[in-house]
PDB file of C-alpha atoms in Angstrom:
ATOM      1  CA  PHE A   1     -26.888  -4.985  11.330  1.00 54.00           C
ATOM      2  CA  SER A   2     -26.961  -4.061   7.619  1.00 52.00           C
ATOM      3  CA  ASP A   3     -27.564  -7.719   6.747  1.00 55.00           C
ATOM      4  CA  MET A   4     -30.637  -7.926   8.995  1.00 52.00           C
ATOM      5  CA  TYR A   5     -32.953  -6.570   6.263  1.00 50.00           C
ATOM      6  CA  GLN A   6     -33.481  -3.245   7.962  1.00 58.00           C
ATOM      7  CA  PRO A   7     -34.772  -0.513   5.621  1.00 56.00           C
ATOM      8  CA  GLU A   8     -32.163   2.043   4.603  1.00 61.00           C
ATOM      9  CA  GLY A   9     -32.018   4.995   6.981  1.00 63.00           C
ATOM     10  CA  VAL A  10     -33.509   3.116   9.917  1.00 69.00           C
ATOM     11  CA  VAL A  11     -31.850   4.120  13.206  1.00 75.00           C
ATOM     12  CA  VAL A  12     -31.853   1.658  16.098  1.00 78.00           C
ATOM     13  CA  THR A  13     -30.259   2.055  19.541  1.00 77.00           C
ATOM     14  CA  ILE A  14     -29.232  -1.174  21.267  1.00 75.00           C
ATOM     15  CA  ASP A  15     -27.581  -1.001  24.705  1.00 79.00           C
ATOM     16  CA  GLY A  16     -26.648   2.618  24.034  1.00 80.00           C
ATOM     17  CA  VAL A  17     -25.058   1.882  20.640  1.00 81.00           C
ATOM     18  CA  VAL A  18     -26.621   3.681  17.680  1.00 83.00           C
ATOM     19  CA  TYR A  19     -26.961   1.633  14.469  1.00 85.00           C
ATOM     20  CA  GLN A  20     -28.103   3.016  11.145  1.00 89.00           C
ATOM     21  CA  ASN A  21     -28.540   0.997   7.970  1.00 90.00           C
ATOM     22  CA  VAL A  22     -26.984   2.888   5.041  1.00 92.00           C
ATOM     23  CA  ALA A  23     -27.150   0.384   2.169  1.00 92.00           C
ATOM     24  CA  ASP A  24     -26.961  -3.356   1.523  1.00 92.00           C
ATOM     25  CA  GLY A  25     -23.790  -4.400   3.329  1.00 94.00           C
ATOM     26  CA  VAL A  26     -23.179  -1.015   4.975  1.00 96.00           C
ATOM     27  CA  CYS A  27     -24.243   0.309   8.346  1.00 94.00           C
ATOM     28  CA  THR A  28     -22.933   2.877  10.795  1.00 95.00           C
ATOM     29  CA  VAL A  29     -22.199   1.899  14.388  1.00 93.00           C
ATOM     30  CA  ASP A  30     -21.914   5.037  16.509  1.00 93.00           C
ATOM     31  CA  GLY A  31     -20.929   6.864  13.325  1.00 92.00           C
ATOM     32  CA  VAL A  32     -18.332   4.337  12.122  1.00 96.00           C
ATOM     33  CA  TYR A  33     -19.114   2.793   8.738  1.00 97.00           C
ATOM     34  CA  GLU A  34     -18.982  -1.013   8.722  1.00 97.00           C
ATOM     35  CA  ILE A  35     -18.874  -2.959   5.452  1.00 97.00           C
ATOM     36  CA  SER A  36     -20.013  -6.560   5.585  1.00 96.00           C
ATOM     37  CA  ASN A  37     -20.316  -7.809   1.993  1.00 97.00           C
ATOM     38  CA  LYS A  38     -19.432  -7.328  -1.677  1.00 98.00           C
ATOM     39  CA  ASN A  39     -22.294  -4.913  -2.286  1.00 97.00           C
ATOM     40  CA  GLY A  40     -21.064  -2.762   0.559  1.00 97.00           C
ATOM     41  CA  MET A  41     -17.594  -2.558  -0.986  1.00 98.00           C
ATOM     42  CA  PHE A  42     -18.989  -1.377  -4.301  1.00 98.00           C
ATOM     43  CA  TRP A  43     -21.228   1.118  -2.503  1.00 97.00           C
ATOM     44  CA  PHE A  44     -18.118   2.544  -0.807  1.00 98.00           C
ATOM     45  CA  ALA A  45     -16.199   2.882  -4.081  1.00 97.00           C
ATOM     46  CA  ASN A  46     -19.159   4.561  -5.775  1.00 96.00           C
ATOM     47  CA  GLU A  47     -19.686   6.905  -2.832  1.00 96.00           C
ATOM     48  CA  VAL A  48     -16.148   8.254  -3.256  1.00 95.00           C
ATOM     49  CA  ASN A  49     -15.830   8.085  -7.038  1.00 92.00           C
ATOM     50  CA  ALA A  50     -19.292   9.165  -8.171  1.00 92.00           C
ATOM     51  CA  ASN A  51     -20.721  11.074  -5.222  1.00 94.00           C
ATOM     52  CA  GLY A  52     -17.567  12.890  -4.116  1.00 92.00           C
ATOM     53  CA  ASN A  53     -17.781  11.756  -0.481  1.00 94.00           C
ATOM     54  CA  ASN A  54     -14.156  11.868   0.729  1.00 93.00           C
ATOM     55  CA  PHE A  55     -15.044  10.502   4.219  1.00 96.00           C
ATOM     56  CA  SER A  56     -12.878  13.196   5.842  1.00 94.00           C
ATOM     57  CA  GLY A  57     -12.855  12.678   9.609  1.00 96.00           C
ATOM     58  CA  LYS A  58     -14.730   9.388   9.254  1.00 97.00           C
ATOM     59  CA  THR A  59     -13.739   5.742   9.702  1.00 98.00           C
ATOM     60  CA  VAL A  60     -14.695   2.827   7.487  1.00 98.00           C
ATOM     61  CA  LYS A  61     -14.151  -0.742   8.738  1.00 98.00           C
ATOM     62  CA  LEU A  62     -14.483  -4.231   7.319  1.00 98.00           C
ATOM     63  CA  ALA A  63     -16.779  -6.348   9.455  1.00 97.00           C
ATOM     64  CA  ASN A  64     -16.257  -9.619   7.539  1.00 97.00           C
ATOM     65  CA  ASN A  65     -13.991 -11.360   5.065  1.00 98.00           C
ATOM     66  CA  ILE A  66     -15.316 -10.371   1.635  1.00 98.00           C
ATOM     67  CA  ASP A  67     -15.100 -12.094  -1.760  1.00 98.00           C
ATOM     68  CA  LEU A  68     -15.398  -9.614  -4.643  1.00 98.00           C
ATOM     69  CA  GLU A  69     -15.767 -12.585  -7.006  1.00 97.00           C
ATOM     70  CA  SER A  70     -13.424 -11.013  -9.597  1.00 97.00           C
ATOM     71  CA  ALA A  71     -16.014  -8.336 -10.447  1.00 97.00           C
ATOM     72  CA  ALA A  72     -14.438  -5.308 -12.153  1.00 96.00           C
ATOM     73  CA  TRP A  73     -13.227  -2.886  -9.481  1.00 96.00           C
ATOM     74  CA  THR A  74     -12.672   0.830 -10.077  1.00 94.00           C
ATOM     75  CA  PRO A  75      -9.909   2.203  -7.807  1.00 95.00           C
ATOM     76  CA  VAL A  76     -11.228   4.352  -4.972  1.00 96.00           C
ATOM     77  CA  GLY A  77     -10.258   7.955  -5.697  1.00 93.00           C
ATOM     78  CA  GLN A  78      -8.089   9.775  -8.191  1.00 87.00           C
ATOM     79  CA  THR A  79      -6.767  13.346  -8.240  1.00 78.00           C
ATOM     80  CA  GLY A  80      -9.076  16.268  -7.647  1.00 70.00           C
ATOM     81  CA  ALA A  81     -12.563  15.835  -6.237  1.00 73.00           C
ATOM     82  CA  THR A  82     -12.568  12.070  -5.771  1.00 85.00           C
ATOM     83  CA  GLN A  83      -9.867  11.407  -3.194  1.00 90.00           C
ATOM     84  CA  PHE A  84     -10.383   9.433   0.006  1.00 93.00           C
ATOM     85  CA  HIS A  85      -9.389  11.409   3.127  1.00 93.00           C
ATOM     86  CA  GLY A  86     -10.757   9.195   5.901  1.00 96.00           C
ATOM     87  CA  THR A  87      -9.528   6.084   7.719  1.00 98.00           C
ATOM     88  CA  PHE A  88     -10.095   2.645   6.214  1.00 98.00           C
ATOM     89  CA  ASP A  89      -9.430  -0.146   8.714  1.00 98.00           C
ATOM     90  CA  GLY A  90      -9.569  -3.659   7.296  1.00 98.00           C
ATOM     91  CA  GLN A  91      -9.348  -5.107  10.820  1.00 98.00           C
ATOM     92  CA  ASN A  92      -7.159  -7.855   9.290  1.00 98.00           C
ATOM     93  CA  LYS A  93     -10.126  -9.195   7.340  1.00 98.00           C
ATOM     94  CA  THR A  94      -9.394 -10.655   3.905  1.00 98.00           C
ATOM     95  CA  ILE A  95     -10.637  -9.313   0.586  1.00 98.00           C
ATOM     96  CA  ASN A  96     -10.510 -11.987  -2.125  1.00 98.00           C
ATOM     97  CA  GLY A  97     -10.760 -11.501  -5.862  1.00 98.00           C
ATOM     98  CA  LEU A  98      -9.922  -7.802  -6.253  1.00 98.00           C
ATOM     99  CA  THR A  99      -9.717  -7.445 -10.055  1.00 98.00           C
ATOM    100  CA  ILE A 100      -8.717  -4.337 -12.008  1.00 96.00           C
ATOM    101  CA  ASN A 101      -8.030  -3.978 -15.709  1.00 93.00           C
ATOM    102  CA  ALA A 102      -7.383  -0.254 -16.094  1.00 83.00           C
ATOM    103  CA  SER A 103      -9.090   1.609 -18.886  1.00 69.00           C
ATOM    104  CA  GLU A 104      -9.060   5.208 -20.006  1.00 62.00           C
ATOM    105  CA  SER A 105     -12.221   5.808 -17.991  1.00 62.00           C
ATOM    106  CA  TYR A 106     -10.117   6.635 -14.924  1.00 66.00           C
ATOM    107  CA  SER A 107      -9.681  10.371 -14.409  1.00 61.00           C
ATOM    108  CA  GLY A 108      -6.570  12.273 -13.401  1.00 63.00           C
ATOM    109  CA  ASN A 109      -3.372  10.239 -13.275  1.00 67.00           C
ATOM    110  CA  TYR A 110      -4.951   6.789 -13.583  1.00 79.00           C
ATOM    111  CA  ALA A 111      -3.483   5.582 -10.295  1.00 89.00           C
ATOM    112  CA  THR A 112      -4.461   1.934  -9.947  1.00 93.00           C
ATOM    113  CA  GLY A 113      -5.015  -0.264  -6.884  1.00 96.00           C
ATOM    114  CA  MET A 114      -7.768  -0.935  -4.378  1.00 98.00           C
ATOM    115  CA  PHE A 115      -7.302   2.778  -3.786  1.00 97.00           C
ATOM    116  CA  GLY A 116      -6.117   4.988  -6.610  1.00 94.00           C
ATOM    117  CA  TRP A 117      -4.617   8.334  -5.566  1.00 92.00           C
ATOM    118  CA  VAL A 118      -4.417   8.788  -1.774  1.00 92.00           C
ATOM    119  CA  GLU A 119      -3.700  12.213  -0.280  1.00 86.00           C
ATOM    120  CA  THR A 120      -2.893  13.847   3.057  1.00 85.00           C
ATOM    121  CA  GLY A 121      -5.262  12.871   5.850  1.00 89.00           C
ATOM    122  CA  ALA A 122      -6.000   9.339   4.707  1.00 95.00           C
ATOM    123  CA  VAL A 123      -5.063   6.273   6.754  1.00 97.00           C
ATOM    124  CA  ILE A 124      -5.404   2.829   5.157  1.00 98.00           C
ATOM    125  CA  LYS A 125      -4.526  -0.080   7.424  1.00 98.00           C
ATOM    126  CA  ASN A 126      -4.902  -3.755   8.278  1.00 98.00           C
ATOM    127  CA  ILE A 127      -6.221  -4.892   4.885  1.00 98.00           C
ATOM    128  CA  VAL A 128      -5.401  -8.388   3.613  1.00 98.00           C
ATOM    129  CA  LEU A 129      -5.687  -8.839  -0.172  1.00 98.00           C
ATOM    130  CA  ASP A 130      -5.618 -12.439  -1.397  1.00 98.00           C
ATOM    131  CA  GLY A 131      -5.716 -13.361  -5.075  1.00 98.00           C
ATOM    132  CA  ALA A 132      -5.762  -9.817  -6.443  1.00 98.00           C
ATOM    133  CA  ALA A 133      -5.278  -9.350 -10.216  1.00 98.00           C
ATOM    134  CA  ILE A 134      -4.331  -5.759 -11.025  1.00 97.00           C
ATOM    135  CA  ASN A 135      -3.364  -4.410 -14.437  1.00 94.00           C
ATOM    136  CA  GLY A 136      -2.752  -0.685 -14.967  1.00 91.00           C
ATOM    137  CA  TYR A 137      -0.700   1.908 -16.828  1.00 86.00           C
ATOM    138  CA  HIS A 138       1.603   3.361 -14.182  1.00 84.00           C
ATOM    139  CA  TYR A 139       1.240   4.192 -10.474  1.00 90.00           C
ATOM    140  CA  VAL A 140       0.112   0.611  -9.824  1.00 94.00           C
ATOM    141  CA  GLY A 141       0.025  -1.039  -6.387  1.00 97.00           C
ATOM    142  CA  ALA A 142      -2.309  -3.521  -4.744  1.00 98.00           C
ATOM    143  CA  ILE A 143      -3.347  -1.253  -1.872  1.00 98.00           C
ATOM    144  CA  ALA A 144      -2.825   2.121  -3.569  1.00 97.00           C
ATOM    145  CA  GLY A 145      -1.392   3.394  -6.816  1.00 94.00           C
ATOM    146  CA  TYR A 146      -0.108   6.776  -5.619  1.00 92.00           C
ATOM    147  CA  VAL A 147       0.369   7.988  -2.042  1.00 93.00           C
ATOM    148  CA  SER A 148       1.017  11.678  -1.420  1.00 88.00           C
ATOM    149  CA  GLY A 149       1.544  13.988   1.542  1.00 86.00           C
ATOM    150  CA  SER A 150       1.082  12.490   4.993  1.00 89.00           C
ATOM    151  CA  ALA A 151      -1.315   9.715   4.002  1.00 93.00           C
ATOM    152  CA  LYS A 152      -0.410   6.415   5.667  1.00 96.00           C
ATOM    153  CA  ILE A 153      -0.514   2.767   4.552  1.00 97.00           C
ATOM    154  CA  GLU A 154       0.051   0.500   7.560  1.00 97.00           C
ATOM    155  CA  GLY A 155      -0.196  -3.167   8.506  1.00 98.00           C
ATOM    156  CA  CYS A 156      -1.510  -4.397   5.148  1.00 98.00           C
ATOM    157  CA  GLU A 157      -0.770  -7.717   3.489  1.00 98.00           C
ATOM    158  CA  VAL A 158      -0.893  -8.786  -0.165  1.00 98.00           C
ATOM    159  CA  LYS A 159      -0.551 -12.448  -1.138  1.00 98.00           C
ATOM    160  CA  ASN A 160      -1.122 -14.800  -4.073  1.00 98.00           C
ATOM    161  CA  SER A 161      -1.567 -11.836  -6.386  1.00 98.00           C
ATOM    162  CA  ALA A 162      -0.413 -10.440  -9.747  1.00 98.00           C
ATOM    163  CA  ILE A 163       0.342  -6.737 -10.199  1.00 98.00           C
ATOM    164  CA  VAL A 164       1.234  -5.314 -13.613  1.00 95.00           C
ATOM    165  CA  ALA A 165       2.109  -1.860 -14.946  1.00 92.00           C
ATOM    166  CA  ASP A 166       1.583  -2.644 -18.614  1.00 89.00           C
ATOM    167  CA  PRO A 167       3.888  -0.746 -21.018  1.00 85.00           C
ATOM    168  CA  ASN A 168       1.574  -1.621 -23.901  1.00 83.00           C
ATOM    169  CA  LYS A 169      -1.317   0.360 -22.431  1.00 77.00           C
ATOM    170  CA  LYS A 170      -1.743   4.024 -23.325  1.00 71.00           C
ATOM    171  CA  ASP A 171      -3.298   6.789 -21.276  1.00 66.00           C
ATOM    172  CA  THR A 172      -5.591   9.371 -22.855  1.00 64.00           C
ATOM    173  CA  ALA A 173      -2.573  11.479 -23.836  1.00 66.00           C
ATOM    174  CA  GLY A 174      -1.358   8.545 -25.932  1.00 66.00           C
ATOM    175  CA  GLU A 175       1.707   7.930 -23.765  1.00 65.00           C
ATOM    176  CA  PHE A 176       3.054   4.444 -23.069  1.00 65.00           C
ATOM    177  CA  ASN A 177       3.861   3.889 -19.411  1.00 77.00           C
ATOM    178  CA  GLY A 178       4.543   0.681 -17.500  1.00 87.00           C
ATOM    179  CA  ASP A 179       6.417   2.339 -14.635  1.00 88.00           C
ATOM    180  CA  LYS A 180       5.994   2.990 -10.918  1.00 92.00           C
ATOM    181  CA  VAL A 181       4.684  -0.356  -9.704  1.00 95.00           C
ATOM    182  CA  GLY A 182       4.891  -2.090  -6.314  1.00 97.00           C
ATOM    183  CA  GLY A 183       3.322  -4.758  -4.162  1.00 98.00           C
ATOM    184  CA  ILE A 184       1.740  -2.396  -1.650  1.00 98.00           C
ATOM    185  CA  VAL A 185       2.068   1.028  -3.324  1.00 97.00           C
ATOM    186  CA  GLY A 186       3.097   1.982  -6.846  1.00 95.00           C
ATOM    187  CA  PHE A 187       4.627   5.354  -5.992  1.00 93.00           C
ATOM    188  CA  THR A 188       4.941   7.751  -3.081  1.00 93.00           C
ATOM    189  CA  ASN A 189       6.452  11.223  -2.903  1.00 88.00           C
ATOM    190  CA  SER A 190       6.714  11.125   0.895  1.00 82.00           C
ATOM    191  CA  SER A 191       8.784   9.282   3.487  1.00 78.00           C
ATOM    192  CA  ASN A 192       7.639   7.366   6.567  1.00 74.00           C
ATOM    193  CA  VAL A 193       4.140   6.808   5.254  1.00 88.00           C
ATOM    194  CA  ILE A 194       4.320   3.082   4.403  1.00 93.00           C
ATOM    195  CA  ASN A 195       4.934   0.917   7.460  1.00 95.00           C
ATOM    196  CA  SER A 196       4.711  -2.725   8.578  1.00 97.00           C
ATOM    197  CA  ASN A 197       3.239  -4.157   5.387  1.00 98.00           C
ATOM    198  CA  LYS A 198       3.920  -7.563   3.817  1.00 98.00           C
ATOM    199  CA  VAL A 199       3.857  -9.036   0.307  1.00 98.00           C
ATOM    200  CA  SER A 200       4.229 -12.752  -0.456  1.00 98.00           C
ATOM    201  CA  ALA A 201       3.688 -15.208  -3.335  1.00 98.00           C
ATOM    202  CA  THR A 202       3.012 -12.284  -5.648  1.00 98.00           C
ATOM    203  CA  THR A 203       4.345 -11.316  -9.085  1.00 98.00           C
ATOM    204  CA  ILE A 204       5.087  -7.671  -9.804  1.00 98.00           C
ATOM    205  CA  LYS A 205       5.821  -6.574 -13.380  1.00 96.00           C
ATOM    206  CA  GLY A 206       6.654  -3.227 -14.937  1.00 93.00           C
TER     207      GLY A 206
END
């Protein structure tokens, strides 16, 4: 629906289903956010990181396979006001070309991945990352850098990717890191939150 050139904010009801265009590549279907293209992915990241929308109680889904074309990605959420608390369901769609080269612009603990710091309440599932290139300080994982509390990472797959916690990078405190790195998640302080994920043909360095 969001790709049908509907003006933003337009609400349409079709066979009892309510559609609303939110932005290029983003629409809601009965209140569920659906992302259909690269622009929609960057809208989602900005909505959390810049606008402080934590999507608590809301669901975000991928409607299509999406190629991010190696454009610079800022991890979704860090500590404090910019954490994601909703459900992100990739619906087993593939995201190609996720590319992160961490800089000191990240706030908090610089957790690096598609998602940065993920806290209690969040569910991230059924995402396939292919050809991701991720380079961070510490807390580095393809899906999420740091997972805390009862947040869950389930049914995700990472393949043909390179994940690095670079000991030559410094954070803003001037500390060298290079630790806490993984294929799915860099670090978690909880048990039973990472289930049924898969990593293949991927290099992990730290």
